[in-house]
Coordinates of C-alpha atoms in Angstrom, one line a residue:
X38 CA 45.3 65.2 -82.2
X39 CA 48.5 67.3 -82.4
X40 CA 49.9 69.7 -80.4
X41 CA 48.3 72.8 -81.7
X42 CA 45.0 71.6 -82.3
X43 CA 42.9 69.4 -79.4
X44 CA 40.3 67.6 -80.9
X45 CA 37.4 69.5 -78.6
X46 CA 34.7 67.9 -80.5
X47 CA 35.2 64.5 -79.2
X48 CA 36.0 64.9 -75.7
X49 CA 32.2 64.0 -74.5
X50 CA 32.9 60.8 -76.5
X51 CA 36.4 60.4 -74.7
X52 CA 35.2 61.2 -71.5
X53 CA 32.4 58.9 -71.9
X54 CA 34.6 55.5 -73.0
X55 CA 36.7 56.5 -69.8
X56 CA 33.2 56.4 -67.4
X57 CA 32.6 53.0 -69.3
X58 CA 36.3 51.6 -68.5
X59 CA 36.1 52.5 -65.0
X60 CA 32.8 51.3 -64.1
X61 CA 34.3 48.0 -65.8
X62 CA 37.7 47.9 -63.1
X63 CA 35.6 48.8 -60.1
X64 CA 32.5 46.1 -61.3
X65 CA 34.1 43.2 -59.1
X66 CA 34.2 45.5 -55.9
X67 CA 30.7 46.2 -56.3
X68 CA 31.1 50.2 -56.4
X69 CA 28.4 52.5 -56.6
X70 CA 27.6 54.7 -60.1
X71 CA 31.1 56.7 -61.2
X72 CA 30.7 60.5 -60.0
X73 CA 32.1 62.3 -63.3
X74 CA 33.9 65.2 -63.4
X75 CA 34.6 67.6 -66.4
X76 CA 38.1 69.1 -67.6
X77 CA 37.9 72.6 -69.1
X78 CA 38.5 71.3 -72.6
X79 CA 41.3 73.9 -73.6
X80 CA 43.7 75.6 -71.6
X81 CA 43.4 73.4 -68.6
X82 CA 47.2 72.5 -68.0
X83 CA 49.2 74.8 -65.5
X84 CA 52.9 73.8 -66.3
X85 CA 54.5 72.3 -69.6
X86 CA 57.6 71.2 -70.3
X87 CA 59.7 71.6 -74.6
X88 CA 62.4 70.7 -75.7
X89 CA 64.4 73.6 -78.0
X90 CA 65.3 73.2 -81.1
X91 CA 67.9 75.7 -83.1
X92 CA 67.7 75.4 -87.1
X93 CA 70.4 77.8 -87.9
X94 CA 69.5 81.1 -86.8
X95 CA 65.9 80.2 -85.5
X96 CA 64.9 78.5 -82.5
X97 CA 61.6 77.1 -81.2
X98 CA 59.5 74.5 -78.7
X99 CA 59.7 71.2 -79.9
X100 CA 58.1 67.4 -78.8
X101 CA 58.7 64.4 -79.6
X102 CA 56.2 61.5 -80.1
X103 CA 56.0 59.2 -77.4
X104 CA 55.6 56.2 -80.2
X105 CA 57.5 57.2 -83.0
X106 CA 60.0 59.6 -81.5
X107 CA 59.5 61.9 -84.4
X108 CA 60.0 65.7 -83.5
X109 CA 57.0 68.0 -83.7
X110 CA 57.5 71.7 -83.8
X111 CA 55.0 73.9 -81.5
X112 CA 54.4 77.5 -81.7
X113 CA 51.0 77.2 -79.7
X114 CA 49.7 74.7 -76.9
X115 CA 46.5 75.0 -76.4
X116 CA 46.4 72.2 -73.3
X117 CA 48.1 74.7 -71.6
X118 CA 47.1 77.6 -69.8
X119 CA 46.3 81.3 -71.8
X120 CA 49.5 82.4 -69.5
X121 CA 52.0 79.8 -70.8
X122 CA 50.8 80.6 -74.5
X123 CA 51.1 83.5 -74.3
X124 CA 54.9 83.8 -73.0
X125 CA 55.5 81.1 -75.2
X126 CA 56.3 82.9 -78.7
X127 CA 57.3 86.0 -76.7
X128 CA 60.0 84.0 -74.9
X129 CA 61.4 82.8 -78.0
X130 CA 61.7 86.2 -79.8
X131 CA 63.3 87.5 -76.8
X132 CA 65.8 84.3 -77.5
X133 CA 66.2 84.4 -81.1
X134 CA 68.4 87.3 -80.9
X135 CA 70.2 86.8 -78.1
X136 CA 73.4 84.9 -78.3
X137 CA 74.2 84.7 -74.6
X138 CA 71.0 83.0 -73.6
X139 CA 70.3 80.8 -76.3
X140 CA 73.8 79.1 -77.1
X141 CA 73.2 75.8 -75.7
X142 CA 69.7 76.5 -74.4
X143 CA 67.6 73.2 -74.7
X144 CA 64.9 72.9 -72.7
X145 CA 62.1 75.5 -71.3
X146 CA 59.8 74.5 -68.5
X147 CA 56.4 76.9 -67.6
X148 CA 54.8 76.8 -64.1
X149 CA 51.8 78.9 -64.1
X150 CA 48.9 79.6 -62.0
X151 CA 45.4 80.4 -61.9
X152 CA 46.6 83.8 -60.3
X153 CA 48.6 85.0 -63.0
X154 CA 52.2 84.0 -61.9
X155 CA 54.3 82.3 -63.4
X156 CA 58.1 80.6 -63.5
X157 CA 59.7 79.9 -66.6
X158 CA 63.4 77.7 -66.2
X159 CA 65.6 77.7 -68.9
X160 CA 68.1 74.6 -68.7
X161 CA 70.9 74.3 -70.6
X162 CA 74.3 72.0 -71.7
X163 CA 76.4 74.6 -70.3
X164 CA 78.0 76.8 -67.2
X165 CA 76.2 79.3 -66.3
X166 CA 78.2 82.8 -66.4
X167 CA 77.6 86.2 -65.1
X168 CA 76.8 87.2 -68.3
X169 CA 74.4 84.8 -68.8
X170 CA 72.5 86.2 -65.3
X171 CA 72.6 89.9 -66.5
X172 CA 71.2 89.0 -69.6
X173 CA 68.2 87.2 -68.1
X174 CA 67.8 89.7 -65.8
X175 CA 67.1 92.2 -68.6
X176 CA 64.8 89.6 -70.1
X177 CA 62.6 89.0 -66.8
X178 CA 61.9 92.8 -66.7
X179 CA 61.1 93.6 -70.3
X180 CA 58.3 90.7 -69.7
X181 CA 57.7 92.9 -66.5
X182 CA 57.0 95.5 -68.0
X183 CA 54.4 93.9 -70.4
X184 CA 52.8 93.2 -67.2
X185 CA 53.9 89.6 -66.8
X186 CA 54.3 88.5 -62.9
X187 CA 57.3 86.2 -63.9
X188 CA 60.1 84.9 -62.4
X189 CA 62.8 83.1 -64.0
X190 CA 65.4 80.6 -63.5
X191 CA 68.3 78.8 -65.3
X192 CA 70.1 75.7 -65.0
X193 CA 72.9 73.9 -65.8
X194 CA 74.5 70.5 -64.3
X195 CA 74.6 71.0 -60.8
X196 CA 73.8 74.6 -61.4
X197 CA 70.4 76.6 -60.6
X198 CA 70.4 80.3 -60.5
X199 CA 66.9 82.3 -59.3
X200 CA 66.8 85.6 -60.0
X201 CA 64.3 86.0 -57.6
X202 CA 62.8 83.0 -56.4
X203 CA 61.7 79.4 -57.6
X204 CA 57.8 79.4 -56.7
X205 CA 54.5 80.7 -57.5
X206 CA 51.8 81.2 -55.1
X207 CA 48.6 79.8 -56.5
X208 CA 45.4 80.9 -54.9
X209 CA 41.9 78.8 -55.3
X210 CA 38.6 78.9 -54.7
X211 CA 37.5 75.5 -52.6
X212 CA 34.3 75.3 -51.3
X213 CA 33.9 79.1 -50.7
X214 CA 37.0 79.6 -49.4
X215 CA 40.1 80.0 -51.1
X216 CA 43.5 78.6 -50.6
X217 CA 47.0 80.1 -50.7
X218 CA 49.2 77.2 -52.5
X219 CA 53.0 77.8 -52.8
X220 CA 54.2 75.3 -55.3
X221 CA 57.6 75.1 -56.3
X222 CA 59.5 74.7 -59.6
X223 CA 60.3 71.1 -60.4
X224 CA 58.2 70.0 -57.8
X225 CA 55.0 68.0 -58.1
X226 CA 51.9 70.0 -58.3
X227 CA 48.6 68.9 -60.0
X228 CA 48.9 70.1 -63.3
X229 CA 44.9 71.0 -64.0
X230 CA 44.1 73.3 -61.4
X231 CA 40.5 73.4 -62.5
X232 CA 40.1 69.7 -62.0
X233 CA 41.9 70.0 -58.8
X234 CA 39.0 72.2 -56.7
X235 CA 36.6 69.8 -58.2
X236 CA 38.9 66.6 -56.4
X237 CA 39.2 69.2 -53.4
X238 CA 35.5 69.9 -53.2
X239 CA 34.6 66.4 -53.9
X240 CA 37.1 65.0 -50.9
X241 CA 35.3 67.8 -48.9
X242 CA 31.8 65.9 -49.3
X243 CA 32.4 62.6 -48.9
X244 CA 34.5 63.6 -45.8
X245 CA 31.1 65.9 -44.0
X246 CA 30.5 65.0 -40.7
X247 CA 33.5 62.9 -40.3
X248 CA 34.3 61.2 -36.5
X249 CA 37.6 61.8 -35.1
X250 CA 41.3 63.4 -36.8
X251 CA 42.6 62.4 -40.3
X252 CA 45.5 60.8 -41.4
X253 CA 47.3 62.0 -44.7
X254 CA 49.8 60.1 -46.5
X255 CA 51.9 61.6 -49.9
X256 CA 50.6 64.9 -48.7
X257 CA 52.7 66.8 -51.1
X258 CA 52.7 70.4 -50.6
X259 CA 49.4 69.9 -48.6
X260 CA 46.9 69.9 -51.1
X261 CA 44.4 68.2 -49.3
X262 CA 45.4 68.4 -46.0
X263 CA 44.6 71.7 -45.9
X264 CA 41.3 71.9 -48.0
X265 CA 40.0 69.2 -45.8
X266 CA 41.4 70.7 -42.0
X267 CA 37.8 72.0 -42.0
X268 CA 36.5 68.7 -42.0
X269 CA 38.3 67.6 -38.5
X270 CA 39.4 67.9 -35.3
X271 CA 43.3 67.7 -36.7
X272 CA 45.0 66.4 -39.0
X273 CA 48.3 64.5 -39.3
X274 CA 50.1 64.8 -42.8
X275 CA 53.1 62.8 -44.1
X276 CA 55.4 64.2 -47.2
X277 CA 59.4 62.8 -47.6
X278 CA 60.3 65.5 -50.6
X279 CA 61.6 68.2 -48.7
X280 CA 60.5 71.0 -51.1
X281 CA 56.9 69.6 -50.7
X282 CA 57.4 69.6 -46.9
X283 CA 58.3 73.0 -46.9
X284 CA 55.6 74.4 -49.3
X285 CA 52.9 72.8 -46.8
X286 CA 54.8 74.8 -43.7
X287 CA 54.3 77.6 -45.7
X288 CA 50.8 77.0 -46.8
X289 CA 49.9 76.4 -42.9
X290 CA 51.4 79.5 -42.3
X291 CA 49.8 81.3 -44.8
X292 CA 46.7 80.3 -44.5
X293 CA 46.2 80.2 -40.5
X294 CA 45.6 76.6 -40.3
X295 CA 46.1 75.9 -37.1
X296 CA 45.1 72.3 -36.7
X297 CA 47.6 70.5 -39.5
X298 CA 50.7 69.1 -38.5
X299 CA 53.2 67.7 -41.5
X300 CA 55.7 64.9 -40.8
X301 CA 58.5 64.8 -43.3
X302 CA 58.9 61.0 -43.8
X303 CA 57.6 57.9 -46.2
X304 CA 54.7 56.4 -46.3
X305 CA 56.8 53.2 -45.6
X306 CA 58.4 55.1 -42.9
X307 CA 55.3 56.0 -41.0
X308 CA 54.1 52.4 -41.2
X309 CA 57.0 51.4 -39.8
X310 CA 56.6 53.8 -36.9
X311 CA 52.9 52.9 -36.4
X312 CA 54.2 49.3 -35.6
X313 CA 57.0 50.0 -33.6
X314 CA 59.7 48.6 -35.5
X315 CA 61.4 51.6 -36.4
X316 CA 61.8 55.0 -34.3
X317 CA 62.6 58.2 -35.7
X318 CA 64.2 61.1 -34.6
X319 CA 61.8 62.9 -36.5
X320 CA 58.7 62.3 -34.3
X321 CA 60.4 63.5 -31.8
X322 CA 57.7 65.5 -29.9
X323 CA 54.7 64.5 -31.6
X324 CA 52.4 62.5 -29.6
X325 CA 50.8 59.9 -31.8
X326 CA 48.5 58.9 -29.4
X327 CA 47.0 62.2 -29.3
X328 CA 45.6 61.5 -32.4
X329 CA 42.6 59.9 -32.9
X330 CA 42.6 59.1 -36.2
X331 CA 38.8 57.5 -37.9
X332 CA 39.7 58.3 -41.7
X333 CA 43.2 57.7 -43.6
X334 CA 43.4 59.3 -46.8
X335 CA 46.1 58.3 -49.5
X336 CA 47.2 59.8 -53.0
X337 CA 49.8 57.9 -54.1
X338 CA 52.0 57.0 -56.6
X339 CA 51.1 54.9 -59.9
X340 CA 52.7 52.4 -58.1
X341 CA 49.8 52.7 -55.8
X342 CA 50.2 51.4 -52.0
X343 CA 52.9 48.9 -50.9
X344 CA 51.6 45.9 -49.5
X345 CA 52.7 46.4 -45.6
X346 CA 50.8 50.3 -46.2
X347 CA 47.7 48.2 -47.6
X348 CA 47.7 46.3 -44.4
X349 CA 48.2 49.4 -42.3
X350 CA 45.3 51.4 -43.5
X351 CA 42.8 48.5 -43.3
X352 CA 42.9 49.6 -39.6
X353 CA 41.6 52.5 -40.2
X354 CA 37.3 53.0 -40.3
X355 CA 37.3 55.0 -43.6
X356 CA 39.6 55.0 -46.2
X357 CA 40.0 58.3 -48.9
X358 CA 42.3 56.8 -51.5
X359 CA 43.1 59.3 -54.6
X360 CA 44.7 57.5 -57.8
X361 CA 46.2 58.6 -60.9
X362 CA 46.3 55.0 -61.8
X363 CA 43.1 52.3 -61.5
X364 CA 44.9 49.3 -61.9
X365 CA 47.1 49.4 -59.2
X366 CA 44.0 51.1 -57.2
X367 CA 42.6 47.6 -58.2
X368 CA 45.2 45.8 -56.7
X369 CA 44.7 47.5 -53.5
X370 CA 41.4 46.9 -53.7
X371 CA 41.8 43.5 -54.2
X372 CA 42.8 43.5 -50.3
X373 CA 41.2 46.3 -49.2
X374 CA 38.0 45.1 -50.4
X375 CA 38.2 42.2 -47.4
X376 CA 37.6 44.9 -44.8
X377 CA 35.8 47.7 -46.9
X378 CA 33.0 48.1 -49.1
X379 CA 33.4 50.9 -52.1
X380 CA 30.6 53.4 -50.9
X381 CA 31.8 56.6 -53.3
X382 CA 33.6 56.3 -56.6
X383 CA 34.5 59.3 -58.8
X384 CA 36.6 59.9 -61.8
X385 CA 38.3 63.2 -62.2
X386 CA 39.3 63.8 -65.9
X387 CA 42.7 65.5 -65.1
X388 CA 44.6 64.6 -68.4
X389 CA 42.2 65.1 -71.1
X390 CA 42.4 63.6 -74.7
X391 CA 44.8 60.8 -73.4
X392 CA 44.0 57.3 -71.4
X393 CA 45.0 58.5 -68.0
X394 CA 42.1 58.6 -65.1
X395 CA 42.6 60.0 -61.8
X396 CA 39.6 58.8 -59.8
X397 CA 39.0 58.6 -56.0
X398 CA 37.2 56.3 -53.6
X399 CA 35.7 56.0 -50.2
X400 CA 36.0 52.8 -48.4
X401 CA 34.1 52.2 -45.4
X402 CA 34.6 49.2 -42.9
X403 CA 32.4 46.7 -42.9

């Protein structure tokens, strides 16, 4: 596999040895049959991130390889969406000639959507000048005017200048409705957005019919907090990045949710709360008691839950847990499984041609 060439003919086989190593991991918690889901096997990644190189008077996207640190050039990316390779060799003919935006230039980062928008940040090893903003503001509108809905941004150390703003508004199609999704620049956002409805829609089922409110931890820029309001009488949401937190106001907003309510603090945090060893300014004037809260659903980090969170959600009667990581999932489970019994199971093949599984489980209480 390089960079410019994904090796399309083997991802059944790929996929397949993934379904066989998960069903291997969840064997000693007794789960049900893995519910697979499909990438798109091209063009499925909404944001990328290169590395500029400058060879005399040319300049292009460059990676290195995570083993042998060796610098690859790229010119196409086919993981990525049509959008991003399309700017892509655009962007750097625009550049090529252009003194005042590519001295020191040495990193471009994409953030596309579904929709058709896109932000492109420029970051660099230098100040940042007037100069510098005129000329990228001629830039952004010749790419206009090819009918590119772009915004774009540059940085420097301590620096970050938005010609016009730092987000995209994303818009999908979940379960026959869609979603408005502001994500913001060098914020987290799942990067396959076609795998992303399929999680969406999947959470959805496994969540029909549920009893009671729903409790949301890592809620990012509410993702699934919002896709899954439908589901519920209310739901309470946690996020501590305050980008995040603001993007899910937004989405709320936006969207006429009316029965969401987002909490900016940690998941540690909240536990801490929920016990009453720690009070918070914060919660001021949320009642937790109002909620009544039968399912907590987690997504977080590769380092999966930390033990005190573990204990907490075991309190709860079902248990959505999202993970980009199975073996720390597994060590959760290890505990979990004391109280619960696996009762869905489902991998989600967000990161194609590579070893890394997202997958999601239901627990239920014994």
């Amino acid at each position: 596999m390089t960079p410019e060439q994904l090796p399309t003919e083997h991802y059944d086989a790929q996929l397949e040895e993934k379904v066989s190593r998960l069903t291997s991991l969840m064997a000693p918690f007794s789960a049900p049959d893995v519910e697979v889901f499909r990438s798109p096997v091209s063009h499925y990644r909404m944001r990328a991130e290169f590395r500029i190189w400058h060879d005399g008077d040319d300049l292009y996207h460059i990676i290195f390889d995570q083993q042998t640190r060796q610098r690859i050039r790229v010119d196409s990316f086919p993981a990525a969406s049509r959008l991003i390779n399309e700017l892509m060799p655009k962007l750097i003919e625009a550049l090529r000639d252009n003194p005042v935006l590519r001295h020191k230039l040495f990193q471009i980062d994409y953030l596309s959507t579904m929709s058709n928008q896109i932000v492109v940040s420029m970051l660099y090893h230098r100040p940042l000048t007037a100069e510098w903003q005129q000329a990228a503001a001629v830039l952004r509108d010749a790419l206009r005017e090819e009918g590119y809905d772009l915004h774009l941004i540059g940085r420097a150390t301590k620096t970050k200048i938005c010609l016009d703003r730092d987000f995209v508004d994303e818009c999908l199609p979940v379960a026959g409705k869609k979603i408005v999704y502001r994500q913001v620049e060098n914020s987290f956002t799942q990067p396959n957005a076609a795998m992303n409805i399929q999680m969406l829609e999947w959470a959805l089922d496994v969540t029909q019919n549920a009893c009671g409110d729903l409790l949301e931890l890592y809620c990012g820029n509410g993702n699934f907090s919002l896709a899954l309001a439908r589901n519920f009488r209310k739901v309470l949401a946690t996020e501590i990045a305050k980008p995040s937190v603001a993007s899910a106001q937004y989405n709320i907003a936006v969207n006429e949710i009316d029965n969401v309510q987002i909490i900016r603090m940690s998941a540690e945090e909240f536990t801490q709360a929920m016990k009453g060893t720690r009070t918070f300014h914060r919660l001021e004037g949320i009642d937790l008691t109002s909620y009544q809260c039968e399912t907590i659903f987690v997504d977080p980090p590769r380092s999966g839950l930390d033990e005190e969170t573990v204990k907490m959600v075991q309190a709860y009667p079902r248990i959505l847990y999202i993970s980009c990581n199975p073996e720390t999932l597994c060590q959760n489970l290890a505990t979990l499984s004391d109280t619960h019994s696996v009762t869905r199971l489902a991998l989600f093949d967000q990161f194609p041609y590579t070893h890394h599984m997202e997958c999601g489980v239901l627990l239920t209480r014994r």
